[in-house]
Coordinates of C-alpha atoms (C1' of nucleotides) in Angstrom, one line a residue:
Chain A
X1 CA 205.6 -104.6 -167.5
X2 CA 205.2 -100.7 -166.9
X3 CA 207.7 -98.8 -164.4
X4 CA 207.7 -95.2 -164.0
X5 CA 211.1 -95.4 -163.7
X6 CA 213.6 -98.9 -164.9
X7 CA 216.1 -99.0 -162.0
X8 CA 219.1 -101.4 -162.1
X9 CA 218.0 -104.4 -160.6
X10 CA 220.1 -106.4 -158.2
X11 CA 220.2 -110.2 -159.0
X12 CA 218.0 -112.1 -156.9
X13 CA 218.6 -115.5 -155.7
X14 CA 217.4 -118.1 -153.1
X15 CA 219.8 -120.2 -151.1
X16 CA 218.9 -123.6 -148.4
X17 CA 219.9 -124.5 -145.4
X18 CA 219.4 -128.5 -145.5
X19 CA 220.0 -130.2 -142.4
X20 CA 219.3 -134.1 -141.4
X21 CA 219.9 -135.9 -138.5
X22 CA 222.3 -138.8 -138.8
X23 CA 222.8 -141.3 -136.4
X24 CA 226.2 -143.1 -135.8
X25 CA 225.3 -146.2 -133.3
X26 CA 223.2 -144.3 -130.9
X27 CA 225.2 -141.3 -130.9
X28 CA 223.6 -139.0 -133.5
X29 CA 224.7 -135.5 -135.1
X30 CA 223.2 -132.5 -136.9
X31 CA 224.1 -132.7 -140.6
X32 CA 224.6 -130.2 -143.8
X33 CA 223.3 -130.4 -147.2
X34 CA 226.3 -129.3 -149.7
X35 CA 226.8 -128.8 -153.2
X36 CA 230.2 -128.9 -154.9
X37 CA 230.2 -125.8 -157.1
X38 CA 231.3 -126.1 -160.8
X39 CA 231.7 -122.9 -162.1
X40 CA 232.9 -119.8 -160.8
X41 CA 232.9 -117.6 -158.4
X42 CA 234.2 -120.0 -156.2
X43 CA 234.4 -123.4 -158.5
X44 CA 235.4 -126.1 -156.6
X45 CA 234.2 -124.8 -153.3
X46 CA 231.6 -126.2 -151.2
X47 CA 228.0 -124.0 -151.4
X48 CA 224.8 -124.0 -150.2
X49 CA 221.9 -125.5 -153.0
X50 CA 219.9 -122.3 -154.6
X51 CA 220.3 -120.3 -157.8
X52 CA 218.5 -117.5 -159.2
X53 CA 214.6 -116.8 -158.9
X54 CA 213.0 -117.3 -162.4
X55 CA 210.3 -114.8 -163.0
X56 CA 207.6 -117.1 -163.1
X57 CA 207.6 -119.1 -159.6
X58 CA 207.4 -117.9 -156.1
X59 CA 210.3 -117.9 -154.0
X60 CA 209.2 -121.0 -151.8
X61 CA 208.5 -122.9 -155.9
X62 CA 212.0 -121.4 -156.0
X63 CA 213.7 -123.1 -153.7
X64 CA 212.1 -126.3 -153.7
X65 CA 212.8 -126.5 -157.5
X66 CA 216.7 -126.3 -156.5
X67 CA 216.9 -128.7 -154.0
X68 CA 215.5 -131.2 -156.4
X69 CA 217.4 -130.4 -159.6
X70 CA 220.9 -130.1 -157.1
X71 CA 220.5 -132.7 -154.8
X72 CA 217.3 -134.3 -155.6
X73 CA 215.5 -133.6 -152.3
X74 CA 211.8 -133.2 -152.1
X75 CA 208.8 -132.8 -150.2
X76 CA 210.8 -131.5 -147.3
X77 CA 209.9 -129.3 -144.1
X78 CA 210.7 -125.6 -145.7
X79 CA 210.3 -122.3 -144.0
X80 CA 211.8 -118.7 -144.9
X81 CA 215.0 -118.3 -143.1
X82 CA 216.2 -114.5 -144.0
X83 CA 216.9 -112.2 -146.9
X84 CA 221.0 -111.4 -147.1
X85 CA 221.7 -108.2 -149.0
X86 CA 224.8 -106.8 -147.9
X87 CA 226.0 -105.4 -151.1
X88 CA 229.7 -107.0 -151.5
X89 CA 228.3 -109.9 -150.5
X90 CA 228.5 -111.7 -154.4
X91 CA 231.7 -111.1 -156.7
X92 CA 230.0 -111.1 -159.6
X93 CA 227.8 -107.9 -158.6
X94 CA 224.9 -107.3 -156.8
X95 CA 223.3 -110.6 -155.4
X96 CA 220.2 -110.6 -152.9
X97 CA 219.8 -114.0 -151.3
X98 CA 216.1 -115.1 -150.5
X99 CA 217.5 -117.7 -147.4
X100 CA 215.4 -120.9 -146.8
X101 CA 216.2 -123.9 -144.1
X102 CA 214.9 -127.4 -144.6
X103 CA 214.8 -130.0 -142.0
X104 CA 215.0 -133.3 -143.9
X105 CA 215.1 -136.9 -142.7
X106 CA 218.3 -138.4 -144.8
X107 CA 217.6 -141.3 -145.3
X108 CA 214.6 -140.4 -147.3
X109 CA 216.5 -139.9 -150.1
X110 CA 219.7 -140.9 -152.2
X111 CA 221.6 -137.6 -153.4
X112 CA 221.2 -136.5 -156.9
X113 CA 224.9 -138.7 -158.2
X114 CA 227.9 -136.2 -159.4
X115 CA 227.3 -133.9 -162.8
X116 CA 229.7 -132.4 -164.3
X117 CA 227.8 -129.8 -162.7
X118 CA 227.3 -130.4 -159.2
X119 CA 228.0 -132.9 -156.5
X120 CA 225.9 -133.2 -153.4
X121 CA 227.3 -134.4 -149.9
X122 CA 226.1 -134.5 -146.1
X123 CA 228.7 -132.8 -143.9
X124 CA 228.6 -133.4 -140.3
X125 CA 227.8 -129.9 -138.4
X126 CA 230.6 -130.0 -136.3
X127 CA 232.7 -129.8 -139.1
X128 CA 232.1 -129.1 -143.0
X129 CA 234.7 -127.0 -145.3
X130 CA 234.9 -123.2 -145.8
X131 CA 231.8 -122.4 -147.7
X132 CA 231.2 -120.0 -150.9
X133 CA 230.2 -117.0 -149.9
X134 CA 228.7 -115.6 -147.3
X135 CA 227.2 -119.5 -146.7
X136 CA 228.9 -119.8 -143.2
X137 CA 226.6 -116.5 -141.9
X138 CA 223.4 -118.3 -143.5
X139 CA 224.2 -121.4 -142.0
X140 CA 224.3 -120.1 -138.7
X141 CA 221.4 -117.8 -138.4
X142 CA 219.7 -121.9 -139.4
X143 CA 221.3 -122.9 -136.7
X144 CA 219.9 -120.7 -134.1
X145 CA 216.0 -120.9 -136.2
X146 CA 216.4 -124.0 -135.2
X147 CA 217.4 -123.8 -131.9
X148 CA 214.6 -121.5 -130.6
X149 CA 211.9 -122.7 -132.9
X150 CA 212.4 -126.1 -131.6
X151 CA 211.3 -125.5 -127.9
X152 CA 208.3 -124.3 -129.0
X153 CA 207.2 -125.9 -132.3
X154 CA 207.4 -129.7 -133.1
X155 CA 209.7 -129.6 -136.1
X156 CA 212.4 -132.0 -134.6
X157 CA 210.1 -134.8 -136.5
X158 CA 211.1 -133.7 -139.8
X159 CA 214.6 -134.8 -139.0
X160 CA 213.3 -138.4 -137.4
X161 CA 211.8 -141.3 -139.4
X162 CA 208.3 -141.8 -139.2
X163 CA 208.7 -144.1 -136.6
X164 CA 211.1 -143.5 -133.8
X165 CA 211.5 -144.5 -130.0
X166 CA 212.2 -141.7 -127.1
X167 CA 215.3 -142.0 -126.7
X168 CA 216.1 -141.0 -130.5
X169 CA 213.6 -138.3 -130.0
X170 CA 215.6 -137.3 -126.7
X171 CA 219.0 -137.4 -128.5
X172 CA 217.8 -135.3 -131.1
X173 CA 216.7 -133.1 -128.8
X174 CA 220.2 -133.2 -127.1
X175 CA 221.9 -132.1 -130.1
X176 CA 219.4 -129.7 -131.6
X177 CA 219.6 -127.7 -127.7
X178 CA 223.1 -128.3 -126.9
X179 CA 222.9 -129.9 -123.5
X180 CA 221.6 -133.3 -121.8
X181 CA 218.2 -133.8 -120.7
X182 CA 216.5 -135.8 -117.8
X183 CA 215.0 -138.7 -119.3
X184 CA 212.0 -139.2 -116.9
X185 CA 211.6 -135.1 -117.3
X186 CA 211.6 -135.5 -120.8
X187 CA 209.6 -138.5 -121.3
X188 CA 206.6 -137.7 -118.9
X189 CA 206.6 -133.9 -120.7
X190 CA 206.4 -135.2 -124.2
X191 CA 204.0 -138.2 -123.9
X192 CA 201.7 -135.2 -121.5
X193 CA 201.1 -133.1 -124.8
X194 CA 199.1 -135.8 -126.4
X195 CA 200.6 -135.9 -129.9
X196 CA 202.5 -138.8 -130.3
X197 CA 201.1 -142.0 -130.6
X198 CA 202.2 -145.3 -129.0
X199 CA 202.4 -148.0 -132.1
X200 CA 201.9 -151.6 -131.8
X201 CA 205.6 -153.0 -132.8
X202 CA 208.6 -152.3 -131.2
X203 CA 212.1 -152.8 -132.2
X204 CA 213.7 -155.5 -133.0
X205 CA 217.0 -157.6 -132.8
X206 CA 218.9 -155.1 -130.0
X207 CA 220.7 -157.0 -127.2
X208 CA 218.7 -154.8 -124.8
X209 CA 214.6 -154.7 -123.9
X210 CA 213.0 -153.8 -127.1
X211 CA 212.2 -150.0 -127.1
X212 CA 208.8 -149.0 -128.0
X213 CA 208.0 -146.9 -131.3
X214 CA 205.8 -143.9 -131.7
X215 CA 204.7 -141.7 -134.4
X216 CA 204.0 -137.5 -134.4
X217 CA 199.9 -137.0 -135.1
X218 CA 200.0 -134.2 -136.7
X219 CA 196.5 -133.5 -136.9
X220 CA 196.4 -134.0 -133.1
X221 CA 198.8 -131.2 -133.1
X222 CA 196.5 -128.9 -135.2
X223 CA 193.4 -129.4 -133.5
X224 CA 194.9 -129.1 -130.0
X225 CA 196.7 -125.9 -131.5
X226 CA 193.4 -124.2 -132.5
X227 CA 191.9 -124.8 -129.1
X228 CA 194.7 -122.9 -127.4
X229 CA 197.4 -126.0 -126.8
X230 CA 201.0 -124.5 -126.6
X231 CA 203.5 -126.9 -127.5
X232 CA 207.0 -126.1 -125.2
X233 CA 209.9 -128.3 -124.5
Chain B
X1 CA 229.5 -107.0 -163.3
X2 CA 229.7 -110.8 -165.1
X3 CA 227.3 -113.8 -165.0
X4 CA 227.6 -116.7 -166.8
X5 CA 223.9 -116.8 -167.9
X6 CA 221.9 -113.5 -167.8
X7 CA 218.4 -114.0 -166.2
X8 CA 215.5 -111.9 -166.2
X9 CA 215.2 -110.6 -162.8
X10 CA 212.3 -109.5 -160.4
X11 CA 212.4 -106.5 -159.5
X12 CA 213.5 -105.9 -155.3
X13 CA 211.7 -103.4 -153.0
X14 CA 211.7 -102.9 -149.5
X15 CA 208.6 -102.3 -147.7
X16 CA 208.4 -100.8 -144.0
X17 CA 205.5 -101.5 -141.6
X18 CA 206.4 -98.6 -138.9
X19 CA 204.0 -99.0 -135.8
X20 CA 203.5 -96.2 -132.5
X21 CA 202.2 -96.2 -129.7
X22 CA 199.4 -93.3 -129.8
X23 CA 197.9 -92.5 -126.0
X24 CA 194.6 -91.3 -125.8
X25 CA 193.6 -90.2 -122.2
X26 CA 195.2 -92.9 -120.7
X27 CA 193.3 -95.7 -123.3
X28 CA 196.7 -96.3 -125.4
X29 CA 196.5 -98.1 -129.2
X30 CA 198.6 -99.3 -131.4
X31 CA 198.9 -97.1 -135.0
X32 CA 200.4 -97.8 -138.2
X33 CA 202.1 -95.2 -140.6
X34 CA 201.1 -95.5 -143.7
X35 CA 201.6 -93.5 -147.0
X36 CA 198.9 -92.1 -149.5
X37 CA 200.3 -93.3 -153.2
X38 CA 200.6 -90.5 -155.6
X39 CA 200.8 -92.6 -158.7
X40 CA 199.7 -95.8 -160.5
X41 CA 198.9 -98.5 -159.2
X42 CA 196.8 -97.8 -156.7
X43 CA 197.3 -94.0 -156.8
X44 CA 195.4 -92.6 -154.1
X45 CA 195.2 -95.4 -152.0
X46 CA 197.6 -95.9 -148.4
X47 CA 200.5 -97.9 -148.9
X48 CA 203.1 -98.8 -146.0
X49 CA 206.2 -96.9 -147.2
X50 CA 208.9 -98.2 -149.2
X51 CA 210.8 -98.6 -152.6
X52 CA 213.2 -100.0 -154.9
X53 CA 216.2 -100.8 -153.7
X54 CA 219.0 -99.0 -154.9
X55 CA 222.5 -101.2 -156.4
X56 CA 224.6 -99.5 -153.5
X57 CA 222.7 -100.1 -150.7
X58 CA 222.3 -102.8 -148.4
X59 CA 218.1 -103.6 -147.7
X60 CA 218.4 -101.9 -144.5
X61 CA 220.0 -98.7 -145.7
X62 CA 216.9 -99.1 -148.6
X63 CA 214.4 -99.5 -145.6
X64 CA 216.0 -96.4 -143.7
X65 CA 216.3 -94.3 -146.9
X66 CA 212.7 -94.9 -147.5
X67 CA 211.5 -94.1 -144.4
X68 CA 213.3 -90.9 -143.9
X69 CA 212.5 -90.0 -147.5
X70 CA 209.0 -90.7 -147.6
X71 CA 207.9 -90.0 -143.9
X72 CA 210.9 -87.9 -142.0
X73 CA 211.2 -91.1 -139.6
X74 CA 214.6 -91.6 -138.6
X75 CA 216.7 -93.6 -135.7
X76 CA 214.4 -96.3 -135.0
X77 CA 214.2 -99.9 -134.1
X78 CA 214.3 -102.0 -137.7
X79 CA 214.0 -105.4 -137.9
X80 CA 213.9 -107.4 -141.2
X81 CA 210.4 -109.3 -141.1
X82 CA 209.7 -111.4 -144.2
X83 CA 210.2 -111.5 -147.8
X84 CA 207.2 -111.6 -150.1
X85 CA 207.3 -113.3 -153.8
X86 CA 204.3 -114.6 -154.7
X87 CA 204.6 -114.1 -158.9
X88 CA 201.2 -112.0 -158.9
X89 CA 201.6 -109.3 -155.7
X90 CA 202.2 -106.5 -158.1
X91 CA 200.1 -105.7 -161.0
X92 CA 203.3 -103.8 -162.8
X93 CA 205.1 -106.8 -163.3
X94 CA 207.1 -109.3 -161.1
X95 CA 208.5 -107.7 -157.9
X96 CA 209.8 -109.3 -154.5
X97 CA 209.5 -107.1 -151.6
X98 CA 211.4 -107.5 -148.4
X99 CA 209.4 -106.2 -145.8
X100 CA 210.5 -104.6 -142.6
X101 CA 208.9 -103.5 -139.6
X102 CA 210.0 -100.5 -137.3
X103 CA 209.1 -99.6 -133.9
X104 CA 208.4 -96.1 -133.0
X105 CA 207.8 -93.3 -130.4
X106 CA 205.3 -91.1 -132.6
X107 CA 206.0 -87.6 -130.9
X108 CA 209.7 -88.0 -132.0
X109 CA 209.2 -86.8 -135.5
X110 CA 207.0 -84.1 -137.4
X111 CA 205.9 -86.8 -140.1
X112 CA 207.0 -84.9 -143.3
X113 CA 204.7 -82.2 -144.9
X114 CA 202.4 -83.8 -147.8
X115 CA 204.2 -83.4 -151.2
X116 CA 202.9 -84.2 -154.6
X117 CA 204.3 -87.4 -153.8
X118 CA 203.2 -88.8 -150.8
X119 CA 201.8 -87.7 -147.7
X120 CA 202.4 -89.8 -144.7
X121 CA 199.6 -90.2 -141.7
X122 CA 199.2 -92.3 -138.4
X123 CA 196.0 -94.5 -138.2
X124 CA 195.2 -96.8 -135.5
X125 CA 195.7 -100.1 -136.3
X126 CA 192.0 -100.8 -135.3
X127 CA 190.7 -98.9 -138.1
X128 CA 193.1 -98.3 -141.0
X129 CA 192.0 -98.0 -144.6
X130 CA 192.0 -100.6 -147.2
X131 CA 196.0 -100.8 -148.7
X132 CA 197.7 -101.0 -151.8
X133 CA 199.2 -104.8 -153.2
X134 CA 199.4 -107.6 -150.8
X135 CA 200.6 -105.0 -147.8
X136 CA 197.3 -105.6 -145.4
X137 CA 198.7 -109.5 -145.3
X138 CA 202.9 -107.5 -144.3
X139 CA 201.0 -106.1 -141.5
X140 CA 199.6 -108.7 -140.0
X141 CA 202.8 -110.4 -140.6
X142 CA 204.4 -107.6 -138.2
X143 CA 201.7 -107.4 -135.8
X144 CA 202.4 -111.5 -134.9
X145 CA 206.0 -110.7 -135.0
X146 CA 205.8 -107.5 -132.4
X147 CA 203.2 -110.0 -130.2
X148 CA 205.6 -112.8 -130.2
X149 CA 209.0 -110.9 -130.1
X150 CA 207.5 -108.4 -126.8
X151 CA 207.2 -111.3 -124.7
X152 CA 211.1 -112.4 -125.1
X153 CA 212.1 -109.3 -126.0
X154 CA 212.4 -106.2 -124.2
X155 CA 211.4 -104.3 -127.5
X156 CA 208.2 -102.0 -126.1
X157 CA 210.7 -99.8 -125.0
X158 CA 210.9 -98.5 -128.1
X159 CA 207.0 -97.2 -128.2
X160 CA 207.3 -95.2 -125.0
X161 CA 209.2 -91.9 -124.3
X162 CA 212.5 -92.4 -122.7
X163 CA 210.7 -91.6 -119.3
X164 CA 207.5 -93.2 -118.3
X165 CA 205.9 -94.8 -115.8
X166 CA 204.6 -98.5 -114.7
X167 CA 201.1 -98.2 -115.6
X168 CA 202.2 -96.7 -119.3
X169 CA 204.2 -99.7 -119.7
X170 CA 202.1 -102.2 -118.5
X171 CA 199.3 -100.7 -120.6
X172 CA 201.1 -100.8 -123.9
X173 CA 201.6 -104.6 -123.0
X174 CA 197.9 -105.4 -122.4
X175 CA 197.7 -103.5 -125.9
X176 CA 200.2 -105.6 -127.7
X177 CA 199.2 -109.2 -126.2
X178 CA 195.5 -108.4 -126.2
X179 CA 194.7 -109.2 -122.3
X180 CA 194.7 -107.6 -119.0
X181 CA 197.8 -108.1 -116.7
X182 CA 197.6 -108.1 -112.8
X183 CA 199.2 -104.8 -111.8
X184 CA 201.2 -106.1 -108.8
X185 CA 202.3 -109.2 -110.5
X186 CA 203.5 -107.3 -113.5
X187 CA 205.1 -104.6 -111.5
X188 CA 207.1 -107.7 -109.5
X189 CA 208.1 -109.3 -112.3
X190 CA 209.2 -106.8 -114.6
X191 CA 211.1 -104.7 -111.5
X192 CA 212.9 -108.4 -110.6
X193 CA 214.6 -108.1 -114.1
X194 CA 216.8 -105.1 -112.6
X195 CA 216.5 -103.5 -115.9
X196 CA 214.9 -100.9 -115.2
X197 CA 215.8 -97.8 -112.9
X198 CA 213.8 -95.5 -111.1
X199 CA 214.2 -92.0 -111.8
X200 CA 214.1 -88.8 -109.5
X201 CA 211.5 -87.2 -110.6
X202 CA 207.9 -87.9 -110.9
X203 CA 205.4 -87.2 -113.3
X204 CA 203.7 -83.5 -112.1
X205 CA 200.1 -81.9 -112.5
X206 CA 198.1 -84.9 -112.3
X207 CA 194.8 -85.2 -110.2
X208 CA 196.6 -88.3 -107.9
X209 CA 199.4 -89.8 -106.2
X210 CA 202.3 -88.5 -108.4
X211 CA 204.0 -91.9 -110.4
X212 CA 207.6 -92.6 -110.8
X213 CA 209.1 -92.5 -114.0
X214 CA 211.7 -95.0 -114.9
X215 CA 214.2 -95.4 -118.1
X216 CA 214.6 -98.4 -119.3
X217 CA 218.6 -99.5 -119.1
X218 CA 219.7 -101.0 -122.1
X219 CA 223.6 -101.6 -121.2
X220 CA 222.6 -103.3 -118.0
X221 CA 220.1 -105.8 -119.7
X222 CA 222.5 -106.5 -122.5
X223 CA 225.0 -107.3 -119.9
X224 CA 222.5 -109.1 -118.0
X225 CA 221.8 -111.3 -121.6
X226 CA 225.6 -112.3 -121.4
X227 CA 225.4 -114.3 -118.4
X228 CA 222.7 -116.2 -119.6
X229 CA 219.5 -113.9 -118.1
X230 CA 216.7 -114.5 -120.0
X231 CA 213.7 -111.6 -120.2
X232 CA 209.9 -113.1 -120.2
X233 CA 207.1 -111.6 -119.7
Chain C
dC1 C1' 224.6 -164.4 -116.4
dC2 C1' 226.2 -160.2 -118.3
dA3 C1' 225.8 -155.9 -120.8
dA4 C1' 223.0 -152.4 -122.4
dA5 C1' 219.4 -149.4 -122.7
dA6 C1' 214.1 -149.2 -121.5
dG7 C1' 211.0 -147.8 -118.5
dT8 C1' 209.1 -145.9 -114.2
dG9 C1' 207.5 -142.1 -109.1
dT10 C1' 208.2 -139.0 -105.7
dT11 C1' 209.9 -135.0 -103.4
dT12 C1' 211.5 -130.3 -103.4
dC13 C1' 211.7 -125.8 -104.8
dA14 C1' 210.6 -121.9 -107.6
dC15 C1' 207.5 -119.4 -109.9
dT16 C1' 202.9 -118.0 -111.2
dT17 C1' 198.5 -116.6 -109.9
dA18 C1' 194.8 -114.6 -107.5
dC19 C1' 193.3 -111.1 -104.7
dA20 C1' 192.0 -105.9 -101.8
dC21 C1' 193.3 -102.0 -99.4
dC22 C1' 195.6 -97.6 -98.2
dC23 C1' 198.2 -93.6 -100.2
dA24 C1' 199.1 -89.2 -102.4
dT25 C1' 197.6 -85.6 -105.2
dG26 C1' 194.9 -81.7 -107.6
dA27 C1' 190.7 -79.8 -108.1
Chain D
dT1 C1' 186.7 -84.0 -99.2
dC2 C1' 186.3 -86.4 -103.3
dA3 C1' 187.9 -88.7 -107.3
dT4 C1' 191.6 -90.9 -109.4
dG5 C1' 195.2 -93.8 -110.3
dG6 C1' 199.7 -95.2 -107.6
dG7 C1' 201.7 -98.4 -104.9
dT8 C1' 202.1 -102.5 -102.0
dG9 C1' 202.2 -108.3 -99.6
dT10 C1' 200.7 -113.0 -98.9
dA11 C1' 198.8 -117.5 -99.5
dA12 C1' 197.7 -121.3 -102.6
dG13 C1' 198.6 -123.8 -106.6
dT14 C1' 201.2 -125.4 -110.4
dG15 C1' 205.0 -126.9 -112.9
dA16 C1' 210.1 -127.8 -113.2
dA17 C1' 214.0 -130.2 -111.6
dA18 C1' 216.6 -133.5 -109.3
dC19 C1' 217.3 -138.1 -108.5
dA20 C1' 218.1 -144.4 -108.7
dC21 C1' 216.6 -148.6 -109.4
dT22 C1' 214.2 -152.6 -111.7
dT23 C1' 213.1 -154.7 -116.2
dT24 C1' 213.8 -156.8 -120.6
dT25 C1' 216.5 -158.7 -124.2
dG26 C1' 220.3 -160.9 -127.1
dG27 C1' 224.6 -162.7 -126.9

DNA sequence: CCAAAAGTGTTTCACTTACACCCATGA
DNA sequence: TCATGGGTGTAAGTGAAACACTTTTGG
């Protein structure tokens, strides 16, 4: 490696934003992705997964390395979130923060069990302990990523099971947006687009009539993308 | 400064894709600010400006430095844009650059004087030469960014003078979104917003009906976003 | 037969779109 | 008086929002 001039280098890291969607009978809440930190700054404390950037991956290999080796997530919906840089933001020095949010469906995985090292933990949004950090900013610029880019992107799947009725679509929505929606609205708008696809069984065993069960096409999404489509809920 | 384990760490730059609003004769384009390298790599080639960020400074002190340093551009709209990591983008070694974009009224500043160093020059962004490292792909990352962010945004403001009229403004939009607007519908719509307020004097010497100039209200339209307005175009 | 959620249409209202002519000015 | 862009209103169409009852099922 050749510089024309070696400058100090701040410490790079990357940091996630995991949220999951939990449903408690038929209610259903946003949910947050911690690890119990075992060193210090901060030991004992509740964190966001990440660590530093190792010279040889990208930043997205980055990430998705952590959430596996702290909380054995993978193959998750990932995107960029923001860079944090402030300079007092780490104790220890001068600590850049690559931020990433993941949208995960919970029950897709079992945590990674305690180390001596780390403990992993869903926290219900509305309320989770005081973070490490500057976590609690990070967590809500996530928050609001998710809040626009749901109107007008179909990432609220991520957080669903592959098979899922309208009303759990609609409650998700409810929580994700913050406010109630007409179910006829809602129904007639999503099933317009095209892009989810009515399956054959329904569900089973409630004490009501048996809701129907659909699946996201994502290649249905693509294609109607490239030819101008524009999803917006 | 103390870390329990010392990694190697990238290296951390900032890099700044500044775009004007250039009007020729009424036509009106889009043009990028770019910088010609005065050393390895890529010495002689355009470059968007930026550097190595500095231990005491925050990115968006690095990105304002920068600009002022290497172009004479200060006290414009900067809004963080992406971070870029892939392991190869630099040929000097491993560096992450977090890129920036800026929005700017060209006839504010005297770009600075060529030095040894760097000599900074507008080009429209229809025809701009080939750039150094990955920064063609940071462009085109800021160019989707400005044509999403105008339509929710009132950010176009910040391409025009502090005075100017209708037609300049609706121009600049056609520019930025790539498609003619109806001039009484765009006129209706963006007058409703009550952001905007008509000056007393006109624009003088020209061959036709003289136009008002208006000024766009900034205080008024963040009061406006407070009770819950929303701006669309 | 009761409780619980599923599923289903229509009307109203607001907003978007399309469209063409007269006006003011300087040369 | 001509050329040039400035400035203005209306009608039709489209999409959003509001709203309530019947159906199905298991217990």
């Amino acid at each position: 490696m050749s510089f024309s001039y070696e400058y100090a280098r701040p410490n790079l890291t990357v940091d996630v934003v995991v949220l999951g969607y939990h449903e408690d009978k038929g209610a259903g809440a946003l949910s947050l992705l911690l690890i119990k930190r075992g060193v210090e700054p901060f030991k004992d404390r509740w964190a966001l997964p990440g660590g530093f950037v190792r010279m040889d991956e990208s930043l997205e290999e980055s990430a998705l390395r952590e959430l596996d080796e702290e909380a054995g997530v993978r193959d998750v919906f990932l995107e960029q979130l923001y860079t944090f840089g402030e300079v007092g933001r780490d104790p220890r020095g001068r600590v850049v923060s690559v931020a990433y949010y993941a949208l995960v469906e919970p029950t897709k995985f079992t945590l990674k069990a305690s180390t001596d090292a780390a403990q992993a933990k869903w926290f219900p949004l509305s309320k989770f302990p005081k973070l490490a950090f500057d976590h609690a900013e990070i967590v809500k610029t996530a928050l609001n990523r998710l809040r626009n880019k749901v109107r007008y992107e179909p990432i609220g799947f991520e957080l669903l099971p592959r098979k899922f009725t309208l009303s759990q679509l609609q409650s998700l929505y409810e929580v994700i947006l913050g406010h109630e929606l007409d179910k006829r609205n809602f129904r007639r708008k999503i099933l317009s687009f095209g892009i989810l696809k009515e399956l054959e069984d329904k569900v089973e065993g409630v004490p009501y009539r048996a809701p129907s069960l659909y699946r996201f096409e994502e290649a249905k999404y693509r294609s109607f993308i490239k030819s101008g489509f524009v999803f917006e809920i």
